[in-house]
XYZ file of C-alpha atoms in Angstrom:
717
model
C -95.868 -40.734 -74.684
C -99.118 -40.467 -72.862
C -99.714 -42.894 -70.017
C -103.040 -43.049 -68.419
C -102.908 -44.658 -65.098
C -105.284 -45.845 -62.420
C -104.752 -47.088 -58.978
C -104.345 -46.807 -55.147
C -100.654 -46.157 -55.624
C -100.384 -43.215 -57.955
C -98.009 -41.267 -55.956
C -95.882 -44.269 -55.523
C -96.163 -45.004 -59.606
C -95.121 -41.166 -60.249
C -92.517 -41.018 -58.097
C -90.778 -44.320 -59.409
C -91.500 -43.403 -63.030
C -89.444 -40.047 -62.459
C -86.638 -41.330 -60.390
C -86.568 -44.741 -61.750
C -87.468 -44.609 -65.420
C -86.744 -47.855 -67.761
C -83.144 -48.055 -68.579
C -83.107 -47.135 -72.064
C -85.480 -43.984 -71.784
C -84.443 -40.246 -71.634
C -87.127 -38.183 -69.904
C -87.003 -34.592 -71.387
C -90.437 -33.186 -69.831
C -92.784 -34.687 -67.150
C -96.145 -33.297 -66.897
C -99.024 -34.755 -64.650
C -102.588 -34.126 -65.291
C -105.373 -35.201 -63.517
C -108.337 -36.093 -65.499
C -111.716 -38.374 -65.251
C -111.912 -41.547 -67.114
C -114.023 -44.873 -66.725
C -111.918 -47.548 -64.751
C -109.788 -49.877 -66.869
C -109.921 -53.764 -66.962
C -106.425 -54.248 -67.681
C -103.370 -52.685 -69.422
C -102.838 -51.907 -72.952
C -100.913 -50.026 -75.346
C -103.106 -47.888 -77.899
C -101.816 -48.306 -81.378
C -100.115 -44.873 -82.463
C -101.778 -42.958 -85.463
C -99.808 -41.809 -88.248
C -101.283 -38.441 -87.892
C -98.591 -35.407 -87.754
C -98.382 -34.362 -84.088
C -97.029 -31.065 -82.417
C -94.816 -32.900 -80.281
C -91.897 -34.862 -82.048
C -91.105 -38.262 -80.946
C -87.242 -39.086 -80.320
C -85.741 -41.773 -82.174
C -83.513 -44.089 -80.256
C -80.099 -44.914 -81.585
C -79.411 -48.599 -82.228
C -78.370 -50.931 -79.328
C -75.842 -53.523 -78.782
C -77.323 -56.966 -78.025
C -78.405 -57.632 -74.356
C -77.482 -60.050 -71.844
C -80.457 -61.727 -72.093
C -80.479 -62.170 -75.599
C -77.021 -63.092 -75.630
C -77.835 -65.917 -73.320
C -80.782 -67.155 -75.350
C -78.573 -66.925 -78.700
C -76.530 -69.843 -77.055
C -79.147 -71.915 -75.248
C -79.903 -74.997 -77.329
C -83.149 -75.022 -75.809
C -84.297 -71.595 -76.708
C -86.159 -71.099 -80.147
C -83.882 -68.585 -81.001
C -80.689 -70.659 -80.438
C -78.044 -69.263 -82.823
C -80.629 -67.037 -84.822
C -78.712 -64.067 -86.208
C -81.404 -61.521 -85.574
C -82.618 -62.036 -81.836
C -83.515 -59.134 -80.114
C -85.948 -57.818 -77.638
C -87.097 -54.104 -76.056
C -83.754 -53.821 -74.286
C -81.732 -54.204 -77.811
C -81.339 -54.393 -81.620
C -81.891 -51.937 -84.356
C -83.775 -48.905 -84.067
C -82.453 -45.946 -86.132
C -81.335 -47.662 -89.104
C -84.637 -49.957 -89.404
C -87.034 -46.816 -89.036
C -88.585 -45.375 -92.155
C -91.251 -43.176 -90.543
C -92.962 -42.467 -87.089
C -94.400 -43.044 -84.798
C -92.298 -46.147 -84.350
C -94.411 -48.946 -85.106
C -93.738 -52.285 -86.993
C -95.324 -51.326 -90.119
C -93.336 -48.014 -90.369
C -89.894 -49.802 -90.156
C -87.984 -52.062 -92.541
C -89.529 -55.091 -90.511
C -92.578 -54.705 -92.269
C -91.829 -57.245 -94.830
C -91.533 -60.027 -92.197
C -95.060 -60.966 -91.168
C -94.648 -62.430 -87.432
C -95.531 -65.984 -86.926
C -97.955 -66.885 -84.136
C -95.282 -67.533 -81.268
C -93.567 -63.989 -82.058
C -97.178 -62.198 -82.115
C -98.054 -63.813 -78.817
C -94.806 -62.509 -77.178
C -95.265 -58.942 -78.983
C -98.838 -58.644 -77.261
C -97.621 -60.004 -74.000
C -96.878 -57.287 -71.421
C -95.202 -59.472 -69.190
C -92.969 -60.519 -72.102
C -89.538 -59.178 -72.501
C -90.560 -58.615 -76.235
C -93.808 -56.667 -75.644
C -94.181 -54.161 -78.693
C -90.501 -54.958 -79.576
C -90.953 -53.773 -82.923
C -87.916 -55.758 -84.724
C -88.993 -58.879 -83.054
C -88.173 -62.137 -84.987
C -87.523 -65.676 -84.910
C -85.822 -68.281 -87.618
C -89.451 -68.986 -88.676
C -90.560 -65.692 -89.648
C -87.358 -63.240 -89.570
C -84.635 -62.174 -91.753
C -82.379 -64.618 -93.156
C -78.542 -64.939 -93.600
C -76.726 -65.722 -96.744
C -73.630 -65.991 -98.509
C -72.633 -64.363 -102.077
C -69.630 -63.789 -103.679
C -68.216 -60.589 -105.301
C -70.415 -60.940 -108.239
C -73.899 -61.306 -106.148
C -74.174 -64.868 -106.868
C -75.753 -67.147 -103.735
C -73.164 -69.838 -102.514
C -74.460 -73.067 -100.883
C -73.598 -74.185 -97.482
C -73.945 -72.998 -93.866
C -73.257 -68.972 -94.448
C -71.373 -68.669 -91.050
C -69.192 -71.590 -91.288
C -68.461 -70.732 -95.007
C -67.672 -67.184 -94.045
C -65.447 -68.107 -91.008
C -63.338 -70.517 -93.202
C -62.898 -67.565 -95.756
C -61.589 -65.421 -92.870
C -59.131 -67.939 -91.691
C -57.851 -68.632 -95.313
C -57.034 -64.813 -95.301
C -60.103 -63.680 -97.540
C -61.701 -60.433 -97.270
C -65.328 -60.607 -95.694
C -68.041 -57.860 -96.453
C -70.526 -58.203 -93.297
C -73.911 -56.367 -93.443
C -74.409 -54.619 -89.998
C -76.846 -52.504 -88.257
C -75.855 -49.199 -90.444
C -74.148 -50.493 -93.660
C -71.517 -53.035 -94.538
C -68.261 -53.727 -92.976
C -65.094 -55.096 -94.760
C -63.404 -57.647 -92.316
C -60.186 -59.764 -92.149
C -58.416 -61.590 -89.849
C -56.418 -59.040 -87.823
C -53.545 -61.417 -86.742
C -52.686 -62.280 -90.497
C -50.693 -59.498 -91.918
C -50.847 -60.696 -95.344
C -54.828 -60.327 -95.269
C -54.530 -57.052 -93.417
C -52.046 -55.919 -96.526
C -54.497 -57.366 -99.090
C -57.349 -55.194 -97.557
C -55.185 -51.906 -97.649
C -54.238 -52.344 -100.950
C -57.517 -53.034 -102.233
C -59.195 -50.324 -100.548
C -56.432 -47.977 -101.341
C -55.760 -47.014 -97.631
C -52.095 -46.906 -97.160
C -51.843 -45.765 -93.422
C -54.831 -44.555 -91.834
C -55.475 -46.961 -88.725
C -58.316 -49.645 -89.072
C -60.528 -50.651 -86.346
C -60.686 -54.224 -84.799
C -63.431 -56.068 -83.539
C -63.392 -58.875 -80.610
C -65.489 -61.087 -78.912
C -65.514 -60.020 -75.229
C -63.550 -57.773 -72.884
C -61.464 -60.673 -71.931
C -59.933 -60.606 -75.483
C -59.746 -57.019 -75.570
C -57.487 -57.203 -72.492
C -54.602 -59.602 -74.130
C -54.163 -56.801 -76.654
C -54.597 -53.550 -75.160
C -54.531 -51.776 -71.938
C -57.939 -50.673 -70.481
C -57.699 -47.211 -68.854
C -60.394 -46.546 -66.316
C -63.856 -46.411 -67.563
C -62.904 -48.089 -70.805
C -64.673 -51.483 -70.145
C -67.758 -49.971 -69.303
C -68.031 -47.811 -72.726
C -66.842 -50.580 -74.704
C -69.825 -52.760 -73.300
C -72.096 -50.286 -73.155
C -75.357 -50.182 -75.647
C -73.688 -48.032 -77.826
C -70.733 -50.181 -78.178
C -68.473 -47.438 -80.137
C -64.989 -48.050 -80.979
C -62.831 -47.080 -78.226
C -59.385 -45.872 -78.849
C -57.050 -47.964 -76.607
C -52.904 -47.955 -75.769
C -51.774 -51.022 -77.227
C -49.941 -53.640 -74.822
C -46.047 -53.381 -75.138
C -46.133 -57.297 -75.078
C -49.675 -58.299 -76.021
C -50.806 -62.019 -75.182
C -52.329 -62.012 -78.604
C -50.220 -60.582 -81.613
C -52.050 -58.502 -84.168
C -50.529 -57.451 -87.471
C -48.444 -54.050 -87.196
C -50.281 -52.943 -90.467
C -53.534 -52.653 -88.390
C -52.669 -49.323 -86.883
C -48.620 -48.847 -88.175
C -46.508 -46.611 -86.040
C -49.510 -45.877 -83.781
C -49.454 -46.449 -79.671
C -53.509 -47.061 -79.886
C -55.823 -49.458 -81.367
C -59.174 -48.769 -82.467
C -61.353 -51.598 -80.578
C -64.928 -52.521 -80.669
C -66.673 -55.398 -78.993
C -69.083 -57.677 -81.201
C -72.362 -55.749 -80.972
C -74.873 -57.754 -82.810
C -76.027 -61.366 -82.558
C -74.350 -61.637 -86.164
C -71.297 -60.631 -84.880
C -71.259 -62.823 -82.159
C -72.170 -66.021 -84.252
C -69.442 -65.303 -86.503
C -66.733 -65.015 -83.425
C -68.326 -68.120 -81.870
C -67.831 -70.379 -85.307
C -64.223 -68.941 -85.587
C -63.457 -70.203 -81.855
C -65.009 -73.313 -82.846
C -62.934 -73.787 -86.043
C -59.446 -72.512 -84.537
C -59.738 -72.975 -80.962
C -58.385 -69.878 -79.880
C -60.145 -66.036 -79.641
C -60.439 -64.267 -83.206
C -59.926 -60.477 -83.910
C -61.271 -59.018 -86.910
C -60.155 -55.874 -88.986
C -63.622 -54.528 -89.121
C -63.463 -50.888 -91.424
C -66.422 -49.425 -93.133
C -67.212 -50.631 -96.338
C -66.833 -47.531 -98.448
C -64.753 -45.701 -101.123
C -62.361 -42.958 -99.742
C -64.625 -39.980 -98.221
C -67.788 -41.346 -99.164
C -70.753 -42.657 -96.984
C -70.753 -46.639 -95.781
C -72.553 -48.430 -98.109
C -75.982 -50.150 -96.976
C -77.336 -52.005 -100.013
C -76.375 -55.257 -101.392
C -76.353 -53.935 -105.078
C -74.378 -50.866 -104.194
C -71.638 -53.010 -102.431
C -71.368 -55.407 -105.744
C -71.280 -51.937 -108.120
C -68.801 -50.218 -106.267
C -66.426 -52.711 -104.048
C -66.596 -55.880 -106.151
C -62.920 -55.856 -106.336
C -62.254 -54.979 -102.854
C -64.185 -58.187 -101.139
C -64.381 -61.724 -101.939
C -67.393 -62.964 -100.236
C -70.359 -61.071 -98.521
C -72.233 -62.164 -95.468
C -75.523 -60.806 -96.185
C -79.376 -60.819 -95.050
C -82.646 -59.621 -96.403
C -83.739 -57.156 -93.450
C -82.972 -53.529 -95.173
C -81.403 -50.914 -93.935
C -83.289 -47.709 -93.907
C -80.625 -45.412 -92.533
C -76.983 -46.042 -92.776
C -75.017 -45.057 -89.979
C -71.479 -45.510 -89.396
C -69.564 -46.666 -86.103
C -69.316 -44.133 -83.510
C -65.485 -43.623 -82.344
C -64.487 -42.724 -78.457
C -61.141 -41.842 -76.561
C -61.150 -41.687 -72.887
C -60.261 -38.788 -70.608
C -60.238 -39.486 -66.676
C -62.597 -42.295 -66.964
C -65.043 -40.350 -69.139
C -65.725 -40.750 -72.722
C -64.870 -38.017 -75.279
C -66.689 -38.605 -78.720
C -64.602 -38.675 -81.874
C -67.007 -39.516 -84.188
C -70.845 -39.337 -83.400
C -72.687 -42.218 -84.932
C -73.963 -45.551 -84.372
C -75.393 -46.352 -80.775
C -75.331 -42.386 -80.331
C -77.181 -40.584 -83.351
C -79.736 -39.249 -83.584
C -80.450 -38.926 -80.063
C -80.806 -35.218 -79.047
C -78.819 -32.892 -76.843
C -80.625 -30.829 -74.237
C -79.495 -27.071 -74.342
C -79.817 -25.091 -71.169
C -81.953 -21.939 -71.369
C -79.430 -19.451 -71.972
C -78.595 -21.253 -75.544
C -82.425 -21.582 -76.134
C -82.772 -21.514 -80.250
C -85.459 -18.927 -80.973
C -85.938 -19.840 -84.624
C -85.987 -23.471 -85.948
C -82.668 -23.785 -87.291
C -80.483 -26.152 -89.796
C -76.839 -26.017 -89.261
C -74.575 -27.581 -91.733
C -71.668 -27.967 -89.821
C -68.226 -27.894 -92.236
C -66.747 -29.879 -95.130
C -64.614 -32.453 -93.089
C -65.947 -35.023 -90.802
C -69.094 -33.423 -91.388
C -72.314 -33.889 -88.921
C -75.118 -31.423 -89.288
C -77.993 -30.606 -86.784
C -81.651 -29.507 -86.654
C -82.643 -27.527 -83.427
C -85.738 -25.651 -82.009
C -86.157 -24.153 -78.621
C -83.485 -26.298 -76.009
C -83.377 -29.585 -78.210
C -80.498 -30.289 -80.879
C -81.129 -33.328 -82.991
C -77.684 -34.193 -84.676
C -76.936 -36.444 -87.972
C -74.838 -39.418 -87.574
C -71.375 -38.876 -88.993
C -71.407 -37.849 -92.788
C -67.916 -37.753 -93.700
C -66.430 -35.675 -95.888
C -68.866 -33.194 -98.422
C -66.660 -33.264 -101.401
C -68.584 -36.404 -103.408
C -72.029 -36.444 -104.773
C -72.583 -39.827 -102.478
C -71.865 -37.837 -99.491
C -74.113 -34.960 -100.584
C -76.784 -37.183 -101.323
C -76.339 -38.885 -97.965
C -76.750 -35.716 -96.144
C -79.886 -34.710 -98.070
C -81.703 -38.231 -97.233
C -80.605 -37.969 -93.467
C -82.011 -34.270 -93.331
C -85.293 -35.440 -94.971
C -85.826 -38.112 -92.300
C -84.718 -35.642 -89.510
C -87.015 -33.091 -90.714
C -89.924 -35.357 -90.876
C -89.181 -37.011 -87.354
C -88.769 -33.661 -85.399
C -91.201 -31.363 -87.522
C -88.385 -28.798 -87.440
C -88.713 -26.679 -90.629
C -85.884 -24.503 -90.702
C -86.598 -20.636 -90.876
C -82.617 -20.077 -90.726
C -79.859 -22.069 -92.337
C -76.434 -21.495 -90.517
C -73.054 -22.718 -92.296
C -69.469 -22.006 -92.279
C -67.781 -18.267 -93.224
C -65.790 -20.321 -96.042
C -67.075 -19.309 -99.570
C -65.645 -22.470 -101.064
C -67.182 -24.824 -98.838
C -69.611 -27.363 -100.176
C -71.358 -27.126 -96.789
C -71.646 -23.156 -97.523
C -73.058 -23.604 -101.236
C -75.601 -26.102 -100.092
C -76.814 -23.887 -97.387
C -77.983 -21.299 -99.726
C -79.672 -24.059 -101.895
C -81.392 -25.379 -98.897
C -82.249 -21.768 -97.346
C -83.788 -21.280 -101.128
C -85.983 -24.235 -100.742
C -87.414 -23.637 -97.295
C -87.489 -19.838 -97.405
C -85.182 -19.515 -94.799
C -82.582 -16.978 -93.923
C -78.705 -17.732 -94.128
C -76.387 -17.120 -91.419
C -72.530 -17.330 -92.000
C -70.210 -17.927 -88.645
C -66.622 -18.034 -88.366
C -65.337 -21.571 -88.175
C -63.593 -21.092 -84.534
C -65.952 -19.259 -83.146
C -68.480 -21.953 -83.948
C -65.832 -24.464 -82.260
C -66.065 -22.513 -79.057
C -69.873 -22.125 -79.059
C -70.269 -25.595 -79.208
C -68.276 -25.891 -75.767
C -70.133 -23.417 -74.155
C -73.470 -24.883 -75.411
C -72.422 -28.356 -74.360
C -71.665 -27.516 -70.884
C -74.077 -24.493 -70.228
C -71.390 -22.163 -69.810
C -72.177 -18.215 -69.160
C -69.892 -15.671 -70.949
C -67.636 -13.928 -70.915
C -65.165 -16.947 -71.711
C -61.642 -16.995 -73.409
C -61.690 -19.667 -76.207
C -58.680 -21.435 -77.750
C -59.386 -22.416 -81.169
C -56.803 -24.862 -82.700
C -56.906 -26.948 -85.800
C -55.883 -26.972 -89.424
C -58.220 -24.969 -91.303
C -60.835 -22.038 -90.670
C -61.774 -19.342 -93.088
C -60.858 -15.731 -91.161
C -62.397 -12.456 -91.169
C -59.237 -11.011 -93.224
C -59.448 -13.992 -95.844
C -56.474 -15.777 -94.331
C -56.822 -19.522 -93.298
C -56.817 -19.094 -89.421
C -56.198 -22.077 -87.130
C -54.806 -21.209 -83.606
C -56.761 -18.370 -82.317
C -57.543 -16.756 -79.041
C -61.042 -15.609 -78.787
C -63.080 -13.673 -76.246
C -66.821 -14.474 -76.462
C -68.690 -11.280 -74.226
C -71.968 -11.896 -72.616
C -74.248 -11.192 -75.460
C -72.449 -13.872 -77.517
C -70.386 -11.411 -79.680
C -66.638 -12.216 -79.867
C -63.411 -10.468 -80.731
C -60.059 -12.112 -81.728
C -57.437 -11.261 -79.383
C -54.523 -13.274 -80.414
C -53.284 -15.831 -82.687
C -50.319 -17.975 -83.925
C -48.122 -15.567 -86.196
C -48.753 -15.874 -89.966
C -46.524 -17.780 -92.341
C -47.191 -18.661 -96.140
C -47.316 -21.812 -97.792
C -48.110 -23.328 -101.199
C -49.293 -26.922 -99.888
C -53.066 -26.260 -100.222
C -55.478 -25.121 -98.099
C -57.455 -28.272 -97.946
C -57.309 -31.050 -95.421
C -54.429 -33.002 -96.188
C -51.329 -31.025 -96.768
C -47.838 -32.015 -97.982
C -45.895 -31.597 -94.886
C -42.413 -31.416 -96.813
C -43.869 -28.475 -98.857
C -44.972 -26.333 -95.352
C -41.638 -27.136 -93.799
C -39.573 -25.613 -96.858
C -41.803 -22.751 -97.016
C -42.039 -21.933 -93.004
C -38.112 -22.553 -92.955
C -37.193 -20.265 -95.866
C -39.662 -17.356 -94.258
C -37.442 -18.071 -90.720
C -34.490 -16.408 -92.870
C -32.763 -19.782 -93.709
C -31.174 -20.136 -97.149
C -31.411 -23.205 -99.434
C -27.896 -24.544 -98.895
C -28.705 -24.544 -94.829
C -32.317 -26.314 -95.349
C -30.598 -28.742 -97.880
C -28.911 -30.154 -94.653
C -31.893 -31.849 -93.600
C -31.808 -34.393 -96.785
C -35.446 -33.402 -98.408
C -33.739 -33.737 -101.954
C -35.854 -33.323 -104.916
C -37.830 -30.749 -103.025
C -36.806 -27.380 -104.351
C -37.652 -24.339 -101.997
C -41.278 -22.742 -103.146
C -41.300 -19.326 -104.735
C -44.908 -19.011 -104.672
C -46.721 -18.884 -101.680
C -50.650 -18.072 -101.649
C -51.851 -19.267 -98.413
C -51.575 -17.262 -95.499
C -52.073 -18.856 -92.460
C -52.197 -19.033 -88.622
C -53.031 -22.816 -88.786
C -51.387 -25.271 -85.788
C -52.021 -28.025 -87.913
C -49.653 -26.788 -90.909
C -47.260 -26.184 -87.929
C -47.400 -29.861 -86.765
C -47.185 -30.735 -90.450
C -43.857 -28.539 -90.673
C -42.294 -30.051 -87.647
C -43.065 -33.524 -88.547
C -41.368 -32.981 -91.695
C -38.202 -31.245 -90.501
C -37.637 -33.914 -87.625
C -38.217 -36.523 -90.590
C -40.814 -37.989 -88.567
C -43.533 -37.777 -91.354
C -42.654 -36.726 -94.492
C -45.581 -37.757 -96.466
C -49.231 -37.335 -95.351
C -52.114 -39.938 -96.648
C -54.884 -38.913 -94.412
C -55.992 -35.808 -92.414
C -53.975 -35.242 -89.339
C -51.372 -38.200 -90.075
C -48.365 -35.774 -89.357
C -49.753 -34.353 -86.164
C -50.651 -37.999 -85.166
C -47.219 -39.082 -86.007
C -45.431 -36.036 -83.924
C -47.560 -36.937 -81.390
C -46.726 -40.371 -80.993
C -42.876 -39.702 -81.304
C -43.451 -37.482 -78.328
C -45.167 -40.368 -76.308
C -42.343 -42.622 -76.808
C -39.514 -40.408 -75.894
C -37.780 -40.323 -72.360
C -39.442 -37.709 -70.378
C -36.006 -35.646 -69.626
C -34.886 -36.081 -73.035
C -34.195 -32.289 -73.560
C -33.733 -29.443 -71.354
C -36.696 -27.191 -72.018
C -35.914 -23.882 -73.419
C -39.315 -21.585 -72.654
C -38.936 -19.514 -75.861
C -40.186 -16.311 -74.234
C -39.183 -14.340 -77.556
C -41.768 -16.195 -79.091
C -44.616 -14.123 -77.476
C -45.057 -10.780 -79.107
C -47.793 -8.068 -78.432
C -48.641 -6.365 -81.674
C -51.686 -4.241 -82.910
C -53.019 -7.458 -84.044
C -53.204 -8.747 -80.583
C -50.817 -11.127 -78.583
C -49.278 -13.161 -81.549
C -47.132 -16.404 -80.847
C -44.288 -16.475 -83.331
C -43.750 -19.635 -84.693
C -40.450 -18.506 -86.071
C -38.225 -19.340 -83.057
C -40.065 -22.817 -82.579
C -39.452 -23.543 -86.111
C -35.599 -22.586 -85.549
C -35.165 -24.601 -82.534
C -36.562 -27.710 -84.013
C -34.467 -27.008 -87.069
C -31.270 -26.888 -84.932
C -31.992 -29.927 -82.883
C -32.372 -32.018 -85.873
C -29.023 -30.830 -87.907
C -27.450 -31.576 -84.749
C -28.789 -35.285 -84.532
C -30.934 -34.938 -81.566
C -33.641 -37.933 -81.324
C -36.547 -37.187 -83.419
C -38.818 -38.413 -80.635
C -37.085 -36.009 -78.173
C -37.579 -33.507 -80.406
C -41.211 -34.133 -80.805
C -41.614 -34.153 -76.962
C -39.768 -30.743 -76.672
C -41.919 -29.066 -79.265
C -44.939 -29.986 -77.494
C -43.829 -28.925 -74.374
C -42.539 -25.451 -75.608
C -46.051 -25.232 -77.367
C -48.099 -26.030 -74.685
C -46.232 -23.481 -72.329
C -46.655 -20.612 -75.084
C -50.547 -21.284 -75.593
C -50.640 -21.256 -71.705
C -48.667 -18.271 -71.137
C -50.942 -16.389 -73.914
C -53.935 -17.619 -72.227
C -52.910 -16.596 -69.016
C -51.988 -13.034 -70.010
C -55.518 -12.671 -71.968
C -57.630 -13.822 -68.930
C -55.737 -11.507 -66.685
C -56.250 -8.603 -69.108
C -60.027 -9.441 -69.425
C -60.995 -10.909 -66.389
C -61.902 -13.896 -67.420
C -61.953 -16.817 -65.393
C -63.213 -19.837 -67.789
C -61.502 -21.343 -70.941
C -62.756 -23.409 -73.742
C -60.532 -25.442 -75.656
C -61.706 -26.949 -79.062
C -60.605 -27.637 -82.541
C -59.261 -30.944 -83.870
C -55.749 -30.066 -82.819
C -56.835 -30.764 -79.030
C -57.618 -34.365 -79.801
C -53.877 -34.487 -79.164
C -53.804 -35.613 -75.542
C -50.472 -34.162 -74.782
C -51.321 -30.770 -75.684
C -55.130 -31.003 -74.407
C -53.981 -32.462 -71.179
C -50.846 -30.229 -70.722
C -52.637 -27.000 -71.183
C -55.435 -28.080 -68.954
C -52.801 -28.558 -66.377
C -51.205 -25.701 -66.544
C -54.330 -23.094 -66.828
C -55.951 -25.252 -63.693
C -52.975 -24.520 -61.725
C -53.966 -21.092 -62.134
C -57.467 -21.232 -60.927
C -58.914 -21.228 -64.258
C -61.703 -23.308 -65.240
C -60.972 -25.503 -68.535
C -63.781 -26.903 -70.685
C -63.768 -28.770 -73.917
C -66.020 -30.865 -76.034
C -67.145 -34.157 -74.898
C -70.445 -35.172 -76.494
C -69.543 -33.847 -79.749
C -66.437 -33.945 -81.506
C -63.521 -31.572 -80.740
C -62.857 -31.842 -84.375
C -65.060 -30.249 -87.118
C -67.773 -32.747 -86.393
C -68.595 -30.555 -83.624
C -68.945 -27.290 -85.062
C -72.561 -27.892 -85.983
C -73.676 -27.404 -82.315
C -71.897 -24.100 -82.398
C -73.943 -22.825 -85.562
C -77.031 -23.962 -83.713
C -76.588 -21.990 -80.919
C -75.493 -18.840 -82.597
C -77.403 -15.678 -81.990
C -79.663 -14.166 -84.778
């Protein structure tokens, strides 16, 4: 943006702009130049040109409805009273409606709606809150709401009233939001939730809920410090909150079965608010809606009405839709709370495609495209000291997901002007993202750089916090291709000053045949691991895992911490069947959280730490044998789960302490999906901090594989 300013108080103006910029602005560079210019008679914004510029223009994320628009929405004297698409310069759609930049109305999907004289007047008035608000609209000239059935037939009556009545009757409603359709039902109705799960074929994975306001959220969940602020922020993400033991508003158990948390978000668009307002009028009580992405498993969120009807007609009963097209689909962001700060679990609506500013030591010398991983994919483009992330793409094992990635990439390249000269991807030869990287490199005439998975995880922590090497990295997850061809997953890595690295230790290798993918069979892993602990079939049969013979072909060699969690979850009976990635580990953590703190005397398992030619090894066998013995002796599974977490945390901490002492390193980085586990992350941070080590982990990008694109971007050439 170029500002030409004149007047007597120029220095004060410059100072105010630097220190108190507009609420939603982010100043990444500030340059003042004095020029000669004729005096200006008034204030004006000069129309942008569509000519390419050497300076890229940031695209704002979508913003939740602001307080002023909310007030107008329910003011009977306002001309936008009860209008579902009210917005201003402080709120409303941005990323999801932009087709081209510069960001002007004619380059958004709002170009289909000609402003009426009253909207035009507001749009051109510098003193109006809607001055150059590109999505500006009103009931006379803006988008309109309508209701259709699952065959696409328009239905008579008031769309909001009919939609609300359908929800009250237990129907499944598709709702067109900012970045795509949601599937909604009454979250207090167990039958409706069960129906949604059956139709969507989503048996156990937790479903997010939406509530009208903070007051309603407090009836259901406990709000840790900082949570209310994040819930009500302009990003308005899904926030993972602990359930109240005695909620004042009962949620159907099937919303998040066997889980102490609920994913909660506030109504963030005027349409959502109007739906909740209508429900309250009809039922005389606050409503709670399940609000989950309208998509097939592992595919991107549906953004078009035709796509919804063609792919999901058997899932929903009615669709509350409108005629404002979505240019860029975008899922809801997910956030966890840590010491009153948000930790991103999924970076999407409200955050993407906002860039991350790098420190100078991580300056990206060549324009770079980083493809990320195959699971929870999020890619990035970067040049200089700025990284632009895609929104959450998801799993890359479908043609739709790959197409979504390619469409999003085209937009980001056009908007940022970053033409990749280097394409970075994972080391795994069979990843979809790896194969795609080579295709894209050929298209751009770029070089391909492959980087080890856990090194990328740890570089992402360093880049996010601008940390100087050397550091000790602890990378823990389910799957990461290793230099020796094994599947790594619990690694101690030294990152040197030149950002080269060396593996100093790991969880001891075991074999399994449960597949090297994201969702492994916990029972198969448990049986394979126990047999390698020297146990005989008749001993293992004592667990009652009948119908599961001991495996004899174990092709997968791994140090995966995720698979260790799978095995322990199955041995204890806490989770013997996983239907989604991380289900067994989540169940084990939840069981531990429900245990009495002093349930079992802690056994430090000092014999599990072994020095070897390959480095420092944490032997998993003593852990597995102890879990097996406690299970057979009838100990409470929750108590065993807590013991396992404590023992594992102690061993990880002891290994890290030995390695930092050996190397003289004072900084430890934690990354990988296993560190989404609160007991593990907080426990390890506490033990290492007590020994005066500085401990960091991802916050602005996910700890899971959604964050590795940042590490890939900054890897040295």
